[in-house]
Coordinates of C-alpha atoms in Angstrom, one line a residue:
M1 CA -15.2 -10.8 -19.2
L2 CA -17.5 -8.1 -20.5
S3 CA -20.5 -10.2 -19.6
V4 CA -19.2 -10.5 -16.1
F5 CA -18.8 -6.8 -15.8
A6 CA -22.3 -6.5 -17.2
N7 CA -23.6 -8.8 -14.4
A8 CA -21.8 -6.7 -11.8
F9 CA -23.4 -3.5 -13.0
R10 CA -26.8 -5.2 -13.3
T11 CA -26.7 -5.8 -9.5
P12 CA -28.0 -2.6 -7.9
D13 CA -25.9 -2.9 -4.7
V14 CA -22.6 -3.8 -6.5
R15 CA -23.2 -1.2 -9.2
R16 CA -23.8 1.5 -6.6
K17 CA -20.6 0.6 -4.7
L18 CA -18.5 0.5 -7.9
L19 CA -19.8 3.9 -9.1
F20 CA -19.1 5.3 -5.6
V21 CA -15.5 4.0 -5.7
L22 CA -15.0 5.5 -9.2
G23 CA -16.5 8.8 -8.0
M24 CA -14.1 9.0 -5.0
L25 CA -11.1 8.1 -7.2
A26 CA -12.1 10.8 -9.7
I27 CA -12.3 13.4 -6.8
Y28 CA -8.8 12.2 -5.7
R29 CA -7.3 12.6 -9.1
F30 CA -8.9 16.1 -9.5
G31 CA -7.4 17.2 -6.2
A32 CA -4.0 15.8 -7.3
V33 CA -3.9 18.3 -10.2
L34 CA -5.6 21.3 -8.5
P35 CA -2.9 23.9 -7.6
T36 CA -2.5 25.0 -4.0
P37 CA -3.4 28.7 -3.6
G38 CA -0.4 31.0 -3.8
I39 CA 1.5 28.8 -6.2
D40 CA 2.7 30.1 -9.6
Y41 CA 1.3 27.2 -11.8
N42 CA 3.4 28.1 -14.9
A43 CA 6.6 28.2 -12.9
V44 CA 5.8 24.9 -11.3
Q45 CA 5.2 23.3 -14.7
Q46 CA 8.5 24.6 -16.1
C47 CA 10.4 23.3 -13.0
V48 CA 8.7 19.9 -13.2
A49 CA 9.8 19.6 -16.8
L50 CA 13.4 20.2 -15.8
V51 CA 13.5 17.7 -12.9
Q52 CA 11.1 15.0 -14.0
D53 CA 13.9 12.6 -15.0
N54 CA 15.6 12.9 -11.6
T55 CA 15.3 9.6 -9.7
L56 CA 15.1 11.4 -6.4
Y57 CA 11.9 13.2 -7.4
S58 CA 10.5 10.1 -9.0
L59 CA 10.9 8.2 -5.7
I60 CA 9.2 10.8 -3.5
N61 CA 6.5 11.6 -6.1
L62 CA 5.3 8.0 -6.7
F63 CA 2.6 7.6 -4.1
S64 CA 1.1 11.0 -4.8
G65 CA 0.6 10.3 -8.5
G66 CA 2.5 13.4 -9.5
A67 CA 0.7 15.7 -7.0
L68 CA 3.8 16.4 -4.9
L69 CA 5.9 18.0 -7.7
Q70 CA 2.8 19.8 -8.9
L71 CA 2.3 21.2 -5.4
S72 CA -1.4 20.5 -5.6
I73 CA -3.8 20.5 -2.7
F74 CA -3.3 16.7 -2.4
A75 CA 0.5 17.0 -2.7
L76 CA 1.2 15.0 0.5
G77 CA -1.1 12.2 -0.7
V78 CA -1.4 9.1 1.5
M79 CA 2.1 9.2 2.8
P80 CA 1.3 10.8 6.2
Y81 CA -1.4 8.2 6.8
I82 CA 0.9 5.3 5.9
T83 CA 3.6 6.6 8.1
A84 CA 1.1 7.1 11.0
S85 CA -0.1 3.5 10.5
I86 CA 3.4 2.2 10.7
I87 CA 4.1 4.2 13.9
L88 CA 0.9 3.0 15.6
Q89 CA 1.5 -0.6 14.6
L90 CA 5.0 -0.4 16.0
L91 CA 3.8 1.3 19.2
T92 CA 1.2 -1.5 19.6
I93 CA 4.0 -3.9 20.6
V94 CA 5.7 -1.6 23.2
I95 CA 2.7 0.3 24.7
P96 CA 0.4 -2.0 26.8
R97 CA -2.6 0.3 26.4
L98 CA -2.5 0.0 22.6
E99 CA -2.0 -3.8 22.8
T100 CA -5.1 -4.0 25.1
L101 CA -7.1 -1.9 22.6
K102 CA -6.0 -4.2 19.8
K103 CA -7.3 -7.3 21.7
E104 CA -10.7 -5.6 22.4
G105 CA -11.7 -6.2 18.8
Q106 CA -13.7 -3.8 16.7
S107 CA -14.2 -1.2 19.5
G108 CA -10.5 -1.1 20.4
Q109 CA -9.6 -0.9 16.7
A110 CA -11.8 2.1 16.3
V111 CA -9.8 3.9 19.0
I112 CA -6.5 3.0 17.4
T113 CA -7.9 4.3 14.1
Q114 CA -8.7 7.6 15.8
Y115 CA -5.2 7.8 17.1
T116 CA -3.9 7.1 13.6
R117 CA -5.9 10.0 12.3
Y118 CA -4.4 12.4 14.9
V119 CA -0.9 11.3 14.1
T120 CA -1.6 11.7 10.4
I121 CA -2.7 15.3 10.9
G122 CA 0.4 16.0 13.0
L123 CA 2.7 14.5 10.3
A124 CA 0.8 16.4 7.6
I125 CA 1.4 19.7 9.4
L126 CA 5.1 19.0 9.7
Q127 CA 5.5 17.9 6.1
A128 CA 3.4 20.7 4.7
T129 CA 5.4 23.3 6.7
S130 CA 8.7 21.8 5.4
I131 CA 7.6 21.8 1.8
V132 CA 6.2 25.3 1.9
A133 CA 9.4 26.6 3.6
L134 CA 11.5 25.1 0.9
A135 CA 9.1 26.1 -2.0
R136 CA 9.4 29.8 -1.1
T137 CA 13.1 29.8 -1.9
P138 CA 13.8 29.4 -5.6
G139 CA 15.8 26.2 -6.3
A140 CA 15.4 24.8 -2.8
L141 CA 12.6 22.4 -3.4
L142 CA 13.1 21.5 -7.1
Q143 CA 16.9 21.7 -7.4
G144 CA 18.1 22.8 -10.7
C145 CA 15.2 25.3 -11.3
D146 CA 15.6 28.8 -10.0
L147 CA 12.1 30.1 -10.8
A148 CA 10.0 31.5 -8.0
L149 CA 7.3 28.9 -7.2
I150 CA 5.6 31.2 -4.6
P151 CA 5.5 34.9 -5.9
D152 CA 4.2 36.2 -2.6
T153 CA 6.1 34.8 0.4
S154 CA 4.2 36.8 3.1
I155 CA 3.3 34.9 6.3
P156 CA -0.5 34.9 5.6
I157 CA 0.0 33.3 2.2
L158 CA 2.4 30.7 3.5
L159 CA 0.0 29.9 6.4
V160 CA -2.9 29.4 4.0
M161 CA -0.8 27.0 2.0
V162 CA 0.1 25.0 5.0
I163 CA -3.5 24.8 6.1
V164 CA -4.6 23.8 2.5
L165 CA -2.0 21.0 2.2
T166 CA -2.9 19.7 5.7
A167 CA -6.6 19.8 4.9
G168 CA -5.8 18.0 1.6
T169 CA -4.3 15.2 3.6
A170 CA -7.3 15.0 5.8
V171 CA -9.6 14.8 2.8
V172 CA -7.5 12.0 1.2
M173 CA -7.7 10.1 4.5
W174 CA -11.5 10.7 4.5
L175 CA -11.8 9.5 0.9
G176 CA -9.9 6.3 1.7
E177 CA -12.1 5.5 4.7
L178 CA -15.3 6.3 2.7
I179 CA -14.2 3.8 0.0
T180 CA -13.5 1.1 2.6
D181 CA -16.8 1.7 4.4
R182 CA -19.2 2.3 1.5
G183 CA -17.5 0.9 -1.5
I184 CA -15.6 -2.2 -2.5
G185 CA -11.9 -2.8 -1.6
N186 CA -9.4 -1.1 0.8
G187 CA -9.7 2.6 0.3
M188 CA -6.1 3.6 0.9
S189 CA -4.7 0.7 -1.2
L190 CA -7.0 1.8 -4.1
L191 CA -5.8 5.4 -3.8
I192 CA -2.2 4.3 -3.9
M193 CA -2.9 2.1 -6.9
T194 CA -4.6 5.0 -8.7
S195 CA -1.6 7.2 -8.1
I196 CA 0.8 4.6 -9.5
I197 CA -1.4 3.9 -12.6
S198 CA -1.6 7.6 -13.3
T199 CA 2.2 7.9 -13.6
L200 CA 2.7 4.8 -15.7
P201 CA 1.5 6.2 -19.1
G202 CA 4.0 9.1 -18.9
Q203 CA 6.8 6.9 -17.9
M204 CA 6.1 4.4 -20.7
W205 CA 5.8 7.1 -23.2
G206 CA 9.1 8.6 -22.0
I207 CA 10.9 5.2 -22.5
F208 CA 9.3 4.8 -26.0
R209 CA 10.4 8.2 -27.1
G210 CA 13.8 8.3 -25.5
N211 CA 15.0 4.7 -25.7
G212 CA 13.3 3.3 -28.7
V213 CA 10.9 0.4 -29.5
F214 CA 13.3 -2.4 -28.3
A215 CA 13.6 -1.0 -24.8
F216 CA 9.9 -0.3 -24.7
S217 CA 9.2 -3.9 -25.8
I218 CA 11.5 -5.3 -23.1
V219 CA 9.8 -3.3 -20.4
L220 CA 6.4 -4.6 -21.6
V221 CA 7.6 -8.2 -21.7
V222 CA 9.1 -8.0 -18.2
G223 CA 6.0 -6.2 -16.9
V224 CA 3.6 -8.9 -18.3
F225 CA 5.8 -11.7 -17.0
M226 CA 5.9 -10.2 -13.5
I227 CA 2.2 -9.6 -13.6
L228 CA 1.6 -13.3 -14.4
V229 CA 4.0 -14.4 -11.6
V230 CA 2.3 -12.1 -9.1
A231 CA -1.2 -13.2 -10.1
F232 CA -0.2 -16.9 -9.8
V233 CA 1.5 -16.7 -6.4
E234 CA -1.1 -14.4 -4.9
Q235 CA -3.7 -17.2 -5.5
G236 CA -1.5 -19.9 -3.9
Q237 CA -2.4 -21.1 -0.4
R238 CA -1.7 -23.9 2.0
R239 CA -4.9 -25.5 3.2
I240 CA -4.7 -26.9 6.7
P241 CA -7.3 -29.7 7.2
V242 CA -9.6 -29.1 10.2
Q243 CA -11.9 -31.7 11.6
Y244 CA -14.7 -30.8 14.0
A245 CA -15.8 -33.5 16.5
K246 CA -19.5 -34.3 16.9
R247 CA -21.3 -32.8 19.9
M248 CA -24.5 -34.0 21.4
V249 CA -26.9 -31.3 22.5
G250 CA -30.1 -33.1 23.7
R251 CA -30.9 -35.6 21.0
R252 CA -29.2 -33.6 18.2
A253 CA -25.7 -34.0 17.0
Y254 CA -23.7 -30.9 16.0
G255 CA -20.3 -30.8 14.3
G256 CA -18.6 -33.7 12.7
T257 CA -17.7 -31.7 9.6
S258 CA -14.4 -31.4 7.8
T259 CA -13.1 -28.1 6.5
Y260 CA -9.7 -26.4 6.1
L261 CA -7.8 -23.3 7.3
P262 CA -6.5 -21.4 4.3
M263 CA -3.0 -19.9 4.7
K264 CA -1.8 -17.9 1.7
V265 CA 1.7 -18.1 0.4
N266 CA 1.9 -14.3 0.7
M267 CA -0.2 -13.7 3.8
A268 CA 1.1 -10.1 4.2
G269 CA -0.1 -9.0 0.7
V270 CA 1.4 -5.8 -0.5
I271 CA 1.7 -4.2 2.9
P272 CA 5.5 -5.1 3.4
V273 CA 6.3 -3.5 0.0
I274 CA 4.3 -0.3 0.8
F275 CA 5.8 0.0 4.2
A276 CA 9.4 -0.7 3.0
S277 CA 8.9 1.9 0.2
S278 CA 7.5 4.4 2.6
L279 CA 10.4 4.1 5.0
L280 CA 13.0 4.4 2.2
Y281 CA 11.1 7.5 1.1
V282 CA 11.5 9.2 4.5
P283 CA 15.4 9.6 4.6
V284 CA 15.5 10.8 1.0
L285 CA 12.7 13.4 1.6
F286 CA 14.3 14.5 4.9
T287 CA 17.6 15.1 3.2
Q288 CA 15.9 17.0 0.4
L289 CA 13.9 19.1 2.8
S290 CA 16.9 19.8 5.1
G291 CA 19.1 21.0 2.2
S292 CA 22.2 19.7 4.2
T293 CA 25.5 19.0 2.4
A294 CA 27.0 17.1 5.3
G295 CA 28.6 13.7 4.8
W296 CA 25.5 11.8 6.0
A297 CA 23.3 13.7 3.7
Q298 CA 25.5 13.0 0.7
F299 CA 25.6 9.3 1.7
I300 CA 21.8 9.1 1.8
S301 CA 21.4 10.9 -1.5
R302 CA 24.0 8.7 -3.1
S303 CA 22.7 5.4 -1.7
F304 CA 18.9 5.8 -1.6
S305 CA 18.1 8.2 -4.4
S306 CA 18.7 5.5 -7.0
S307 CA 16.7 2.3 -7.1
T308 CA 19.6 0.6 -8.9
S309 CA 22.2 1.1 -6.1
F310 CA 23.3 -2.0 -4.0
T311 CA 22.6 -0.2 -0.7
Y312 CA 19.1 0.7 -1.8
A313 CA 18.4 -2.9 -2.9
A314 CA 19.9 -4.5 0.2
T315 CA 18.0 -2.2 2.6
Y316 CA 14.8 -2.6 0.6
G317 CA 15.1 -6.4 0.8
L318 CA 15.7 -6.4 4.5
L319 CA 12.8 -4.1 5.1
I320 CA 10.5 -6.3 3.0
F321 CA 11.5 -9.4 5.1
F322 CA 11.1 -7.5 8.4
F323 CA 7.6 -6.1 7.5
A324 CA 6.5 -9.5 6.1
F325 CA 7.1 -11.2 9.4
F326 CA 6.1 -8.2 11.5
Y327 CA 2.8 -7.5 9.8
V328 CA 1.6 -11.2 9.9
S329 CA 2.7 -11.5 13.5
I330 CA 0.2 -8.8 14.5
T331 CA -2.6 -10.0 12.2
F332 CA -2.4 -13.8 12.6
N333 CA -1.8 -15.3 16.0
P334 CA -1.4 -19.1 16.0
D335 CA -2.2 -19.3 19.7
D336 CA -5.5 -17.5 19.3
V337 CA -6.4 -19.6 16.2
A338 CA -5.6 -22.9 18.1
D339 CA -7.6 -21.8 21.1
D340 CA -10.6 -20.9 19.0
M341 CA -10.4 -24.3 17.2
K342 CA -10.2 -26.1 20.6
K343 CA -13.1 -24.1 22.0
Y344 CA -15.4 -25.2 19.2
G345 CA -14.1 -28.8 19.1
G346 CA -11.9 -28.4 16.1
F347 CA -8.5 -30.1 15.6
V348 CA -6.0 -30.8 12.9
P349 CA -5.9 -34.5 12.1
G350 CA -2.8 -36.1 13.7
I351 CA -2.1 -33.0 15.8
R352 CA -3.4 -32.6 19.4
A353 CA -5.5 -29.6 20.2
G354 CA -4.1 -26.7 22.1
K355 CA -0.4 -25.9 22.2
P356 CA 0.7 -28.7 19.7
T357 CA -1.7 -27.2 17.2
A358 CA -0.4 -23.7 17.8
D359 CA 3.2 -24.9 17.3
Y360 CA 2.2 -26.7 14.1
L361 CA 0.5 -23.6 12.7
R362 CA 3.5 -21.5 13.7
F363 CA 5.8 -23.9 11.9
V364 CA 3.7 -23.8 8.7
L365 CA 3.4 -20.0 9.0
N366 CA 7.1 -19.4 9.3
R367 CA 7.8 -21.5 6.2
L368 CA 5.1 -19.7 4.2
L369 CA 6.4 -16.3 5.4
T370 CA 9.9 -17.2 4.3
A371 CA 8.6 -18.2 0.8
G372 CA 6.3 -15.2 0.6
A373 CA 9.0 -12.7 1.6
L374 CA 11.4 -14.2 -0.9
Y375 CA 8.7 -13.9 -3.6
L376 CA 8.1 -10.2 -2.7
L377 CA 11.9 -9.6 -2.8
V378 CA 12.3 -11.2 -6.2
V379 CA 9.4 -9.4 -7.7
A380 CA 10.5 -6.1 -6.3
I381 CA 14.2 -6.4 -7.1
V382 CA 14.3 -8.2 -10.5
P383 CA 12.7 -5.3 -12.5
Y384 CA 15.3 -2.9 -10.9
A385 CA 18.2 -5.2 -12.1
V386 CA 16.8 -5.5 -15.6
F387 CA 15.9 -1.9 -16.1
G388 CA 19.1 -0.8 -14.4
A389 CA 21.2 -2.9 -16.8
M390 CA 19.3 -1.3 -19.7
G391 CA 20.0 2.2 -18.4
I392 CA 16.3 3.1 -17.9
G393 CA 16.1 2.5 -14.1
A394 CA 15.7 6.2 -13.4
Q395 CA 12.7 6.4 -15.7
L396 CA 10.7 3.7 -14.0
A397 CA 10.5 4.5 -10.3
F398 CA 9.6 1.5 -8.2
G399 CA 9.0 -0.7 -11.2
G400 CA 8.6 -3.9 -9.1
T401 CA 6.8 -2.2 -6.3
S402 CA 4.3 -0.7 -8.7
L403 CA 3.5 -4.1 -10.2
L404 CA 3.1 -5.7 -6.8
I405 CA 0.8 -3.0 -5.5
M406 CA -1.3 -2.8 -8.7
V407 CA -1.7 -6.5 -9.1
G408 CA -2.1 -7.2 -5.4
V409 CA -4.7 -4.5 -4.8
G410 CA -6.4 -5.4 -8.1
L411 CA -6.8 -9.1 -7.1
D412 CA -8.0 -8.2 -3.6
T413 CA -10.6 -5.9 -5.0
V414 CA -11.7 -8.4 -7.6
K415 CA -12.1 -11.0 -4.9
Q416 CA -14.3 -8.7 -2.9
I417 CA -16.4 -8.0 -6.0
E418 CA -16.5 -11.8 -6.5
A419 CA -17.9 -12.3 -3.0
Q420 CA -20.5 -9.6 -3.6
L421 CA -21.6 -11.4 -6.8
Q422 CA -21.6 -14.8 -5.3
Q423 CA -24.0 -13.7 -2.6
R424 CA -26.5 -12.9 -5.4
N425 CA -25.9 -16.1 -7.4
Y426 CA -24.0 -14.5 -10.2
E427 CA -21.0 -16.0 -12.0
G428 CA -18.0 -14.2 -10.5
F429 CA -14.8 -12.8 -11.9
L430 CA -12.6 -15.7 -10.7
G431 CA -15.1 -18.5 -11.3

């Protein structure tokens, strides 16, 4: 493995891209610990120490890598961008203009991406204003700690804080897009993975210190087992054989080759898990920011603040199923694939070209999506059940989700590095 990494860093283009990604991730982690102007850093640290074992704060703090509770300049993290992406993808179905843009290819996608940026900034302003409004009142943001997080609550100071938090979200979005364009891998996914990894050492140390060696060992065994399962399933695919008929152009014959259409068992990747986690994060955060004590607020806090509750697990599972089918439905269209195959003289052996091929692909796709969604559900829920039975569920926020995201994003990034190396005749990571 070390020799493979050495080969990667010996390749100038790959080395430059990897170093660029590492540099962007380092900037992201620096911003995640840099306090927002106007914050009393010592008071924040004391309050975080008091509430760090609260499941509610663990849930809403996961995707920011600890930045939210620290009230750093990147406190909002990638959540506004993820929420904006969900909103735009849902609107693509109901708004004809967005659906038309989606079908225009790269140029249309660029316009949708620009709309996503605008929505992200709007959500960032809303969330930053809510967080600052709560932080200025002792005990409102971090319940159970009555220290003054913002010593000077004058309007200019609060306005500067809102601007800094919103600008931080814009910078995070920019870093993610830079990684995607100039580095290797999906930028936003890598930022999320970095945030999750940054919180794991502290969580594991807390389990070792508070629950002993046995509980720590069980967590490691479950984690390693789930990593192996995820890595195995993520590599699984159904290969649909495709035959291209010969075509005569003048005196030359073209086509006549056999290939296959790869369809992964988990075609949606980690997107359903990220989207489901994000939506479950919204009602909990809204309840926390509103400070309401009404019946609905108490129900949300009781049902969705703990990853071990039945309501949380059932809602989480339903959202994973929904987003698994929804996301693949907008990224893989059997009708378009069948039309493209027919246009270039391709067909599935034993299946007529055109609509019969589309129906066959849709049948295979639905079976794969069902298996993939069940796999995501099992991997996401099983760690909750095990850790909840051990009484450490509150100390490992999103255990299954964290593993899915880390392994899924890691495998995807490794595959992209593999592709870069194969272009230069190097032995790859997965070869």
